[in-house]
Coordinates of C-alpha atoms in Angstrom, one line a residue:
Chain C
M4 CA 0.0 0.0 0.0
I5 CA 2.7 2.5 1.1
L6 CA 4.9 1.3 -1.7
R7 CA 2.1 1.8 -4.2
Y8 CA 1.5 5.4 -3.1
L9 CA 5.3 6.1 -3.0
K10 CA 5.6 4.8 -6.6
L11 CA 2.6 6.9 -7.7
W12 CA 4.1 10.0 -6.0
F13 CA 7.4 9.5 -7.9
S14 CA 5.5 9.2 -11.1
L15 CA 3.5 12.4 -10.4
A16 CA 6.8 14.1 -9.5
K17 CA 8.4 12.8 -12.7
F18 CA 5.5 14.0 -14.9
S19 CA 5.4 17.3 -13.2
L20 CA 9.0 17.9 -13.9
L21 CA 8.5 16.8 -17.5
G22 CA 5.6 19.2 -17.7
E23 CA 7.6 22.1 -16.3
M24 CA 10.6 21.3 -18.5
A25 CA 8.3 21.7 -21.5
F26 CA 8.4 25.4 -20.8
R27 CA 12.0 25.9 -19.9
G28 CA 12.0 29.7 -19.9
N29 CA 9.1 29.9 -17.4
F30 CA 10.8 27.3 -15.2
V31 CA 14.1 29.2 -15.1
V32 CA 12.4 32.6 -14.4
K33 CA 10.3 31.0 -11.6
I34 CA 13.5 29.7 -9.9
V35 CA 15.3 33.0 -10.2
V36 CA 12.3 34.9 -8.8
E37 CA 12.0 32.5 -5.9
L38 CA 15.7 32.7 -5.1
L39 CA 15.7 36.5 -5.4
W40 CA 12.8 36.7 -2.9
L41 CA 14.5 34.5 -0.4
G42 CA 17.8 36.3 -0.9
M43 CA 16.2 39.7 -0.2
L44 CA 14.7 38.2 3.0
L45 CA 18.1 37.0 4.0
V46 CA 19.8 40.4 3.3
F47 CA 17.0 42.1 5.3
N48 CA 17.7 39.9 8.3
F49 CA 21.5 40.4 8.0
T50 CA 20.8 44.2 7.9
I51 CA 18.9 44.0 11.2
F52 CA 21.7 42.1 12.8
Q53 CA 24.1 45.0 11.8
Q54 CA 22.2 47.1 14.4
T55 CA 21.9 44.5 17.2
T56 CA 23.5 41.3 18.4
Q57 CA 20.2 39.5 19.2
I58 CA 16.5 39.7 18.7
A59 CA 14.5 38.6 21.8
D60 CA 16.8 35.7 23.0
W61 CA 17.9 34.7 19.4
K62 CA 21.5 35.4 18.6
V63 CA 22.6 35.9 15.0
N64 CA 23.5 32.3 14.2
E65 CA 20.4 30.9 16.0
Y66 CA 18.2 33.3 14.1
L67 CA 20.0 32.2 10.9
F68 CA 19.1 28.6 11.7
F69 CA 15.5 29.7 12.2
I70 CA 15.4 31.4 8.9
G71 CA 17.0 28.4 7.2
C72 CA 14.3 26.2 8.8
Y73 CA 11.6 28.5 7.5
F74 CA 13.0 28.5 4.0
T75 CA 13.2 24.7 4.0
M76 CA 9.7 24.3 5.4
G77 CA 8.2 26.9 3.2
G78 CA 10.0 25.5 0.2
L79 CA 8.7 22.0 0.9
M80 CA 5.2 23.2 1.4
E81 CA 5.2 25.2 -1.8
M82 CA 6.8 22.5 -3.8
L83 CA 4.6 19.7 -2.6
F84 CA 1.2 21.2 -1.8
L85 CA 0.7 24.9 -2.4
D86 CA 0.0 24.8 -6.1
N87 CA -2.4 21.9 -5.7
C88 CA -4.3 23.6 -2.9
N89 CA -4.4 26.8 -4.9
Q90 CA -5.9 25.0 -7.9
F91 CA -8.5 23.1 -5.9
S92 CA -11.1 25.8 -6.0
D93 CA -10.8 25.9 -9.8
L94 CA -11.2 22.2 -9.9
V95 CA -14.4 22.5 -7.9
R96 CA -15.8 25.5 -9.8
T97 CA -15.2 23.9 -13.2
G98 CA -16.2 20.4 -12.2
D99 CA -12.7 19.0 -13.2
L100 CA -12.5 17.5 -9.7
D101 CA -14.7 14.8 -11.2
F102 CA -11.7 13.1 -12.7
F103 CA -9.9 13.0 -9.4
L104 CA -12.8 11.4 -7.7
L105 CA -13.2 8.7 -10.3
K106 CA -9.7 7.2 -9.8
P107 CA -9.3 4.2 -7.5
I108 CA -7.0 6.0 -5.1
D109 CA -7.3 8.2 -2.0
E110 CA -8.8 11.5 -3.2
Q111 CA -6.9 13.5 -0.7
F112 CA -3.6 12.1 -1.8
L113 CA -4.3 12.7 -5.5
V114 CA -5.7 16.2 -5.1
S115 CA -2.8 17.2 -2.7
C116 CA 0.0 15.6 -4.7
K117 CA -1.0 15.8 -8.3
H118 CA 1.5 18.4 -9.2
I119 CA 5.0 19.0 -7.7
D120 CA 6.3 22.5 -8.2
W121 CA 9.9 21.8 -9.0
S122 CA 10.7 25.5 -9.3
C123 CA 10.6 25.7 -5.5
A124 CA 13.3 22.9 -5.1
P125 CA 16.1 25.5 -5.0
N126 CA 14.4 27.2 -2.0
I127 CA 14.7 24.0 -0.1
L128 CA 18.4 23.7 -1.0
L129 CA 19.0 27.3 0.0
G130 CA 17.2 26.7 3.3
L131 CA 19.2 23.6 4.0
G132 CA 22.4 25.5 3.1
V133 CA 21.5 28.3 5.5
M134 CA 20.7 25.8 8.3
G135 CA 24.0 24.1 7.7
Y136 CA 25.9 27.4 7.7
A137 CA 24.2 28.4 11.0
F138 CA 25.0 25.0 12.5
W139 CA 28.6 25.4 11.5
L140 CA 28.7 28.9 13.1
G141 CA 26.9 27.8 16.2
E142 CA 29.0 24.8 16.9
W143 CA 26.0 23.1 18.5
E144 CA 26.1 19.5 19.7
L145 CA 24.0 17.2 17.7
D146 CA 23.6 13.7 19.2
F147 CA 21.5 10.9 17.7
F148 CA 18.5 11.7 19.9
K149 CA 18.5 15.4 19.0
A150 CA 18.8 14.6 15.3
V151 CA 15.8 12.2 15.4
L152 CA 13.8 14.8 17.4
L153 CA 14.7 17.5 15.0
V154 CA 13.5 15.4 12.0
V155 CA 10.3 14.3 13.9
L156 CA 9.5 17.9 14.8
F157 CA 10.2 19.1 11.3
I158 CA 7.9 16.5 9.9
S159 CA 5.2 17.3 12.5
G160 CA 5.6 21.0 11.6
M161 CA 5.0 20.2 8.0
G162 CA 2.0 18.0 9.0
L163 CA 0.6 21.0 10.9
A164 CA 1.0 23.4 8.0
Y165 CA -0.4 20.9 5.5
G166 CA -3.4 20.2 7.8
F167 CA -4.3 23.9 7.9
M168 CA -3.8 24.2 4.2
L169 CA -6.2 21.2 3.6
L170 CA -8.8 22.9 5.9
L171 CA -8.6 26.1 3.8
M172 CA -8.8 24.1 0.6
S173 CA -11.8 22.1 1.8
A174 CA -13.7 25.3 2.3
S175 CA -13.6 25.7 -1.5
I176 CA -16.3 23.1 -1.9
W177 CA -18.7 25.3 0.0
M178 CA -17.5 28.7 -1.2
M179 CA -16.4 27.8 -4.8
R180 CA -14.0 30.7 -4.8
N181 CA -11.9 31.1 -1.8
Q182 CA -9.2 33.6 -2.6
S183 CA -9.7 35.3 0.8
L184 CA -9.0 32.0 2.5
F185 CA -5.7 31.8 0.7
E186 CA -4.9 35.3 1.9
M187 CA -5.2 33.6 5.3
W188 CA -2.6 31.1 4.2
W189 CA -0.2 34.0 3.5
L190 CA -0.9 35.4 6.9
F191 CA -0.1 32.0 8.4
T192 CA 3.2 31.9 6.5
T193 CA 4.0 35.4 7.9
L194 CA 3.4 34.0 11.4
M195 CA 5.7 31.1 10.7
R196 CA 8.5 33.4 9.6
Y197 CA 9.3 34.9 13.0
P198 CA 10.3 33.5 16.4
R199 CA 7.5 33.5 18.9
E200 CA 9.6 35.3 21.5
I201 CA 9.7 38.6 19.5
F202 CA 6.0 39.1 20.0
K203 CA 5.9 41.3 23.2
G204 CA 3.5 43.8 24.4
R205 CA -0.2 44.2 25.1
F206 CA -1.5 43.1 21.8
A207 CA 1.3 41.0 20.4
E208 CA 1.6 38.6 23.3
P209 CA -2.1 37.4 23.2
T210 CA -1.7 37.1 19.4
Q211 CA 1.3 34.9 19.9
L212 CA -0.4 32.8 22.5
F213 CA -3.5 32.4 20.2
F214 CA -1.4 31.3 17.2
S215 CA 0.7 29.0 19.3
F216 CA -1.9 27.2 21.3
V217 CA -5.3 27.7 19.7
V218 CA -4.4 27.8 16.0
P219 CA -0.9 26.6 16.5
I220 CA 0.6 27.7 13.2
M221 CA 3.5 29.5 15.0
L222 CA 4.7 26.1 16.2
V223 CA 5.4 24.9 12.7
T224 CA 9.0 26.4 12.5
N225 CA 9.5 27.6 16.0
V226 CA 9.5 24.2 17.7
P227 CA 12.0 22.4 15.5
A228 CA 14.3 25.4 15.2
R229 CA 14.3 26.2 18.9
V230 CA 14.9 22.6 20.0
M231 CA 18.0 22.6 17.7
V232 CA 19.5 25.9 18.9
K233 CA 18.4 26.0 22.5
G234 CA 18.0 22.3 23.4
L235 CA 15.0 20.8 25.1
E236 CA 14.0 23.7 27.3
S237 CA 10.4 22.5 27.7
S238 CA 9.5 18.9 27.9
W239 CA 5.9 19.4 26.9
L240 CA 6.0 21.9 24.0
P241 CA 7.5 19.4 21.4
W242 CA 4.8 16.9 22.5
Y243 CA 2.2 19.6 22.1
A244 CA 3.4 20.4 18.6
I245 CA 3.4 16.7 17.6
G246 CA -0.1 16.2 19.2
S247 CA -1.6 19.3 17.6
A248 CA -0.2 18.2 14.2
L249 CA -1.9 14.8 14.6
V250 CA -5.2 16.5 15.7
V251 CA -5.1 19.0 12.8
L252 CA -4.3 16.3 10.3
G253 CA -7.1 14.1 11.6
V254 CA -9.7 17.0 11.7
S255 CA -8.6 18.3 8.2
R256 CA -9.0 14.8 6.7
W257 CA -12.5 14.5 8.2
V258 CA -13.5 18.0 7.0
F259 CA -12.1 17.2 3.5
R260 CA -14.2 14.0 3.3
A261 CA -17.3 15.8 4.6
A262 CA -16.8 18.6 2.1
L263 CA -16.6 16.0 -0.8
Q264 CA -20.1 14.9 0.1
R265 CA -21.2 18.5 -0.7
Y266 CA -19.5 18.5 -4.0
R267 CA -22.0 19.5 -6.8
S268 CA -19.7 19.1 -9.8
A269 CA -20.6 21.4 -12.7
G270 CA -22.9 21.2 -15.6
S271 CA -21.6 20.0 -18.9
Chain T
M19 CA -28.5 -9.4 -12.7
P20 CA -28.5 -5.8 -13.9
I21 CA -25.1 -3.9 -14.1
I22 CA -27.0 -0.6 -13.3
E23 CA -30.1 -0.4 -11.2
A24 CA -31.5 3.1 -10.4
N25 CA -34.4 3.2 -8.0
G26 CA -36.1 6.4 -7.5
L27 CA -33.0 8.5 -7.9
S28 CA -33.6 12.2 -7.3
K29 CA -31.3 15.2 -7.0
T30 CA -32.4 18.6 -5.8
Y31 CA -30.1 21.6 -5.9
R32 CA -30.5 24.7 -3.9
V33 CA -29.7 27.5 -6.3
Y34 CA -29.0 31.1 -5.3
Q35 CA -31.4 33.6 -7.1
K36 CA -29.3 36.6 -7.8
K37 CA -31.1 39.9 -8.0
E38 CA -30.5 42.3 -10.8
G39 CA -28.1 45.2 -10.6
L40 CA -25.7 46.6 -8.0
L41 CA -28.4 47.1 -5.3
G42 CA -29.5 43.5 -5.8
A43 CA -25.9 42.4 -5.4
L44 CA -25.6 44.5 -2.2
R45 CA -28.8 43.0 -0.8
G46 CA -27.4 39.6 -1.6
L47 CA -24.6 40.2 0.9
F48 CA -27.1 40.2 3.7
S49 CA -30.0 38.1 2.7
R50 CA -30.2 35.6 -0.1
E51 CA -33.1 33.9 -1.8
Y52 CA -32.7 30.3 -2.9
K53 CA -34.7 28.2 -5.2
E54 CA -34.9 24.4 -5.1
V55 CA -34.2 23.0 -8.5
K56 CA -35.2 19.3 -9.1
A57 CA -32.5 18.2 -11.5
V58 CA -33.5 14.6 -11.4
E59 CA -36.7 13.2 -10.0
D60 CA -37.6 9.6 -9.2
V61 CA -35.6 8.1 -12.0
R62 CA -35.8 4.3 -12.3
F63 CA -34.2 1.9 -14.8
A64 CA -32.1 -1.1 -15.0
I65 CA -29.4 -1.9 -17.5
E66 CA -28.1 -5.4 -18.2
A67 CA -24.5 -6.4 -18.9
G68 CA -23.4 -5.9 -22.5
E69 CA -26.2 -3.4 -23.4
I70 CA -25.6 -0.1 -25.1
V71 CA -28.2 2.3 -23.9
G72 CA -28.7 5.9 -25.2
F73 CA -29.7 8.5 -22.7
L74 CA -31.5 11.3 -24.4
G75 CA -32.8 14.6 -23.3
P76 CA -32.6 18.3 -24.0
N77 CA -30.0 20.5 -22.2
G78 CA -30.6 20.6 -18.5
A79 CA -32.9 17.6 -18.6
G80 CA -30.8 15.7 -15.9
K81 CA -28.8 13.3 -18.1
T82 CA -25.4 14.4 -16.8
T83 CA -26.6 14.6 -13.2
T84 CA -27.9 11.1 -13.4
L85 CA -24.6 9.9 -15.0
K86 CA -22.7 11.6 -12.2
M87 CA -24.7 10.0 -9.5
L88 CA -24.2 6.6 -11.1
A89 CA -20.4 7.3 -11.2
G90 CA -20.5 8.3 -7.6
L91 CA -19.4 11.9 -8.1
I92 CA -22.4 13.4 -6.5
Y93 CA -24.8 12.2 -3.8
P94 CA -28.5 11.8 -4.6
T95 CA -31.1 13.7 -2.5
N96 CA -33.3 10.6 -2.6
G97 CA -33.3 7.1 -4.0
T98 CA -30.8 4.3 -4.3
A99 CA -28.6 2.9 -7.0
Q100 CA -26.5 -0.2 -7.5
V101 CA -23.8 -0.1 -10.1
L102 CA -21.7 -3.2 -10.6
D103 CA -22.9 -4.4 -7.2
H104 CA -21.7 -1.2 -5.4
I105 CA -23.4 1.9 -4.1
P106 CA -21.6 4.4 -6.4
W107 CA -21.3 7.3 -4.0
Q108 CA -19.4 5.2 -1.5
R109 CA -16.7 5.4 -4.1
E110 CA -14.9 2.2 -3.1
D111 CA -11.7 1.5 -5.0
A112 CA -13.0 -1.9 -6.1
F113 CA -15.9 0.0 -7.8
R114 CA -13.8 2.7 -9.3
R115 CA -11.6 0.1 -10.9
R116 CA -14.5 -1.4 -12.8
F117 CA -15.9 1.5 -14.7
A118 CA -14.9 4.7 -16.6
L119 CA -16.6 8.0 -17.3
V120 CA -15.7 10.0 -20.4
M121 CA -17.0 13.5 -20.8
G122 CA -16.7 15.0 -24.2
Q123 CA -16.4 18.5 -23.0
K124 CA -13.6 17.8 -20.5
N125 CA -10.1 16.7 -20.7
Q126 CA -8.4 14.4 -18.2
L127 CA -5.1 13.9 -20.0
W128 CA -2.0 15.8 -19.0
W129 CA -2.3 18.8 -21.3
D130 CA 1.4 19.6 -21.9
L131 CA 2.7 16.0 -22.1
P132 CA 2.2 13.3 -24.7
A133 CA -0.8 11.0 -24.1
A134 CA 1.7 8.1 -23.6
D135 CA 2.8 9.8 -20.3
S136 CA -0.8 10.1 -19.1
F137 CA -1.4 6.4 -20.0
Q138 CA 1.7 5.5 -17.9
L139 CA 0.3 7.5 -14.9
H140 CA -3.0 5.7 -15.5
R141 CA -1.2 2.4 -15.2
E142 CA 0.3 3.4 -11.9
I143 CA -3.1 4.6 -10.5
Y144 CA -4.9 1.4 -11.5
S145 CA -1.9 -0.8 -10.6
L146 CA -2.1 -2.5 -14.0
P147 CA 0.5 -5.2 -14.7
T148 CA 3.0 -3.9 -17.2
E149 CA 2.5 -6.7 -19.7
Q150 CA -1.3 -6.3 -19.6
F151 CA -1.0 -2.6 -19.9
H152 CA 1.2 -2.7 -23.0
R153 CA -1.0 -5.4 -24.6
T154 CA -4.2 -3.4 -24.0
L155 CA -2.6 -0.1 -25.1
G156 CA -1.4 -1.7 -28.3
E157 CA -4.9 -3.1 -29.0
L158 CA -6.6 0.2 -28.3
T159 CA -4.2 2.4 -30.3
E160 CA -4.6 0.0 -33.2
L161 CA -8.4 0.0 -32.9
F162 CA -8.6 3.8 -32.7
G163 CA -5.9 4.3 -35.3
V164 CA -3.7 6.6 -33.3
K165 CA -0.5 4.4 -32.8
E166 CA 1.7 7.2 -34.3
L167 CA 0.3 10.0 -32.1
T168 CA 0.8 8.8 -28.6
R169 CA 4.2 10.6 -28.3
Q170 CA 2.7 13.9 -29.4
S171 CA 1.8 16.5 -26.8
V172 CA -1.9 16.4 -26.1
R173 CA -2.4 20.1 -26.7
E174 CA -1.1 19.6 -30.2
L175 CA -3.7 17.0 -31.1
S176 CA -6.9 17.7 -33.0
L177 CA -10.2 17.5 -31.1
G178 CA -11.0 14.1 -32.6
E179 CA -7.6 12.7 -31.9
R180 CA -7.8 14.0 -28.3
M181 CA -11.2 12.3 -27.8
K182 CA -9.7 9.0 -29.1
M183 CA -6.9 9.4 -26.5
E184 CA -9.5 10.1 -23.8
L185 CA -11.3 7.0 -24.7
I186 CA -8.1 4.9 -24.7
A187 CA -7.3 6.2 -21.3
A188 CA -10.8 5.3 -20.1
L189 CA -10.5 1.8 -21.5
L190 CA -7.0 1.0 -20.4
H191 CA -8.1 -0.7 -17.2
Q192 CA -10.7 -2.7 -19.1
P193 CA -13.8 -1.4 -17.4
Q194 CA -17.0 -3.4 -17.4
L195 CA -19.1 -0.2 -17.6
L196 CA -18.4 2.8 -19.8
L197 CA -20.4 6.0 -19.1
L198 CA -20.1 8.4 -22.0
D199 CA -21.3 12.0 -21.7
E200 CA -21.4 13.5 -25.2
P201 CA -18.3 11.7 -26.5
T202 CA -18.6 13.1 -30.0
I203 CA -19.5 16.7 -29.2
G204 CA -17.8 19.2 -31.5
L205 CA -16.2 16.5 -33.7
D206 CA -16.4 16.4 -37.5
V207 CA -18.4 13.7 -39.2
V208 CA -15.4 11.6 -40.0
A209 CA -14.1 11.6 -36.4
Q210 CA -17.7 10.9 -35.1
V211 CA -18.1 7.9 -37.4
T212 CA -14.6 6.5 -36.5
I213 CA -15.3 6.8 -32.8
L214 CA -18.7 5.3 -33.0
K215 CA -17.3 2.3 -35.0
C216 CA -14.6 1.8 -32.4
L217 CA -17.1 1.8 -29.6
R218 CA -19.3 -0.6 -31.4
D219 CA -16.4 -3.0 -32.1
Y220 CA -15.2 -2.7 -28.5
N221 CA -18.6 -3.5 -27.2
S222 CA -19.0 -6.6 -29.4
N223 CA -15.4 -7.8 -28.7
R224 CA -15.4 -7.1 -24.9
G225 CA -19.0 -7.1 -24.0
V226 CA -18.6 -3.8 -22.1
T227 CA -21.8 -2.1 -21.0
I228 CA -22.2 1.4 -22.3
L229 CA -24.6 4.2 -21.2
L230 CA -24.3 7.1 -23.6
T231 CA -25.7 10.6 -23.6
S232 CA -25.6 12.5 -26.9
H233 CA -27.3 15.3 -28.7
Y234 CA -26.4 13.6 -32.0
M235 CA -29.0 11.1 -33.2
R236 CA -26.3 9.7 -35.4
D237 CA -24.5 8.4 -32.3
V238 CA -27.6 6.9 -30.8
E239 CA -28.8 5.3 -34.0
A240 CA -25.3 3.9 -34.7
L241 CA -24.9 2.3 -31.3
C242 CA -28.1 1.9 -29.2
K243 CA -31.0 -0.4 -29.6
R244 CA -32.5 0.9 -26.4
V245 CA -33.0 4.5 -25.2
L246 CA -34.0 6.3 -22.1
V247 CA -35.5 9.7 -22.6
I248 CA -35.4 12.2 -19.8
T249 CA -36.9 15.6 -19.7
Q250 CA -37.3 18.0 -16.8
G251 CA -35.6 15.5 -14.6
R252 CA -38.1 12.8 -15.2
L253 CA -37.8 9.6 -17.3
V254 CA -40.4 9.7 -19.9
Y255 CA -39.5 6.8 -22.1
D256 CA -37.5 3.6 -21.6
G257 CA -37.6 1.2 -24.5
P258 CA -36.3 0.2 -27.9
L259 CA -35.2 3.0 -30.2
T260 CA -37.6 1.8 -32.8
G261 CA -40.4 2.1 -30.3
I262 CA -40.0 5.9 -30.4
T263 CA -40.9 5.9 -34.1
D264 CA -43.8 3.6 -33.4
R265 CA -45.0 5.5 -30.4
F266 CA -44.4 9.1 -31.3
G267 CA -44.2 9.1 -35.1
R268 CA -47.7 10.0 -36.0
E269 CA -46.7 11.1 -39.5
K270 CA -44.8 9.8 -42.5
L271 CA -42.8 11.8 -45.0
V272 CA -43.8 11.1 -48.6
K273 CA -41.2 12.3 -51.2
L274 CA -42.5 12.6 -54.7
Q275 CA -40.9 13.3 -58.1
F276 CA -43.5 14.4 -60.7
D277 CA -43.3 14.3 -64.4
G278 CA -42.5 17.8 -65.9
S279 CA -40.6 20.7 -64.5
E280 CA -42.9 21.8 -61.7
C281 CA -44.9 20.2 -58.9
P282 CA -48.7 20.4 -59.1
A283 CA -50.1 23.5 -57.3
N284 CA -52.6 22.0 -55.0
L285 CA -50.5 19.5 -53.1
E286 CA -51.6 21.1 -49.8
T287 CA -54.9 19.2 -50.1
F288 CA -53.0 15.9 -49.4
G289 CA -51.0 17.0 -46.4
D290 CA -48.5 19.4 -45.0
V291 CA -46.0 20.3 -47.7
T292 CA -42.6 20.5 -46.1
S293 CA -40.5 21.2 -49.2
R294 CA -41.1 22.0 -52.9
Q295 CA -38.3 22.3 -55.5
G296 CA -38.9 22.0 -59.2
P297 CA -40.7 18.7 -59.9
T298 CA -39.9 17.2 -56.4
A299 CA -41.9 17.8 -53.2
E300 CA -42.1 16.4 -49.7
I301 CA -45.4 16.0 -47.9
K302 CA -46.0 15.2 -44.3
V303 CA -49.0 12.8 -44.1
D304 CA -50.8 11.2 -41.2
R305 CA -49.7 7.6 -40.9
Q306 CA -53.2 6.3 -41.2
R307 CA -53.9 8.2 -44.4
V308 CA -50.7 7.3 -46.3
A309 CA -52.3 4.6 -48.5
A310 CA -55.3 6.8 -49.4
V311 CA -53.2 9.9 -50.1
M312 CA -50.8 7.9 -52.4
A313 CA -53.8 6.4 -54.2
A314 CA -55.2 9.9 -54.8
I315 CA -51.9 11.4 -56.0
L316 CA -51.2 8.5 -58.3
D317 CA -54.7 8.7 -59.7
R318 CA -54.3 12.4 -60.6
Y319 CA -50.7 12.9 -61.5
T320 CA -47.8 11.1 -63.3
V321 CA -45.3 10.3 -60.6
L322 CA -41.8 9.3 -61.7
D323 CA -40.4 8.3 -58.2
V324 CA -41.8 8.0 -54.7
S325 CA -40.3 7.2 -51.3
I326 CA -42.0 7.0 -47.9
H327 CA -40.1 7.3 -44.7
D328 CA -40.3 8.3 -41.0
P329 CA -39.5 11.9 -40.0
P330 CA -36.0 12.3 -38.7
L331 CA -35.6 10.8 -35.2
E332 CA -34.5 14.2 -33.9
Q333 CA -37.9 15.6 -34.7
M334 CA -39.7 12.8 -32.9
I335 CA -37.4 13.1 -29.9
A336 CA -38.0 16.8 -29.8
K337 CA -41.7 16.1 -29.7
V338 CA -41.1 13.7 -26.8
F339 CA -39.1 16.4 -25.0
E340 CA -41.8 19.1 -25.6
Q341 CA -44.7 17.0 -24.5
G342 CA -43.0 14.6 -22.1
G343 CA -44.8 13.1 -19.0
V344 CA -43.9 10.3 -16.7
Q345 CA -44.4 6.8 -17.9
S346 CA -43.2 3.3 -17.2
P347 CA -41.9 1.2 -20.1
G348 CA -44.7 0.0 -22.4
T349 CA -47.1 2.7 -21.2
P350 CA -47.9 5.4 -23.7
V351 CA -47.1 9.0 -22.7
P352 CA -50.4 10.9 -22.3
G353 CA -51.2 12.8 -25.4
L354 CA -48.4 11.1 -27.4
S355 CA -49.8 7.7 -28.0
P356 CA -50.2 6.6 -31.6
Q357 CA -53.5 7.4 -33.3

């Protein structure tokens, strides 16, 4: 079963790459634009660290690791799921979702993974490079337990982000057009981009608490990055992040399946 | 045991009634009016294995909605259905492996890649053994005459070629049931004829059951012995295609070629003159009066050639659509029973 899905995923990835390569110019421009955007973000953060040695309790190399973590996570989400989720409302509106529902395969898998956006792959490499550079600067200890924990928390962070994306996507079946909900996704990515500790003050702190524990989108990058650079400060937060990822994934799958029951297709 | 059994299938949509103008749109932000539209109502029929059944109806009659319920894409508001021993909208994988739906107006192949790549993906999705896949693909590309085109990008194919590729993709997993929604729409006559011939051959070789909707009577006449007629969501006829002529064709068309360069002037006295050109004319005559009218014409004029035939099926179907009411097979539709 898992092998079948893995093989299918590789086929989808292969055909997506072939599809993108059919328009080489567009593919190259997309890569350049993505890298420029991340490069600007990196320069902006370096500029800030010209004025100060730390932000909240994050030192420059720690913050760099956080940024690398965000680039990698964001790159993976964009490469694997964002395009598919973005197109979902069009599939619903035009009735093209029909073809995905006819196939003898899990609908959520097919809809979420049908297209792999390879132009985001360099973002992941850049993110991994930044993480590696920060790791080299920070000279942190990395034992086996910490490495496994980092991978698990990274995967749970992705699960959490994907779960929220799937929830937003499912709403398309009721709303047909849900551009505003995707604006919400961009808000979420903004929240993923900064360490939780920088949110101080009367309004910022409750916001941080809300987006950490009620809608825990801030935990996506914060938890794996912080465990790496600061060690296990809290014994419950990583578990909370993993638990909430499982809950959000379960709920989003349930909502997606319930939404499919409301699917009306479109006239021919 | 029927392959398809629909029992009282109904589908009602709640449709937003948008008010006119800017003010209407603003009001719609706060309170909305909805109307219940019965797309399909109490549809019942059964289809046996190996049959090719035509599903006819005007636009918006409920054909596609019924087809989509049978394919498990949408849930019915009421009623039940069994398709290949499964409840379609439960969408079990075992069910989805055994049928295919092709929609003439939609494209499921990967647009920028050759059809061969989409077929490969299809193989992965349906977990088809490689050897079986290549054998079936070879047979189908041969049957549809597109062996040389599978490596060409789908967007560069003509509409007819694309439809053939769509049908090949739909048949690769050797479905027992094929649901076709307007498979020849927009195609030229040559492409239509080729596709119809392929479907007929495939049905006779493989015994696949086909339920087909089409606006082209050519499709229906070429493939279907039996038709279902639906109008305003209700099934109004279920029976043999020839039964439509018997039941709804109250008139015959008499085509005459007279001696001389002009038709006689008073042909209207024999029936409804539908065309008149030089020495030839076509008269619509009540079935019961054909013999008497022919005798009268032959008695008065010199006729070089004569042919008597039924009006085009389209016209009769249109009449069924216009005057349709509910009926079970074998029961005449009120007001449409033969004289």
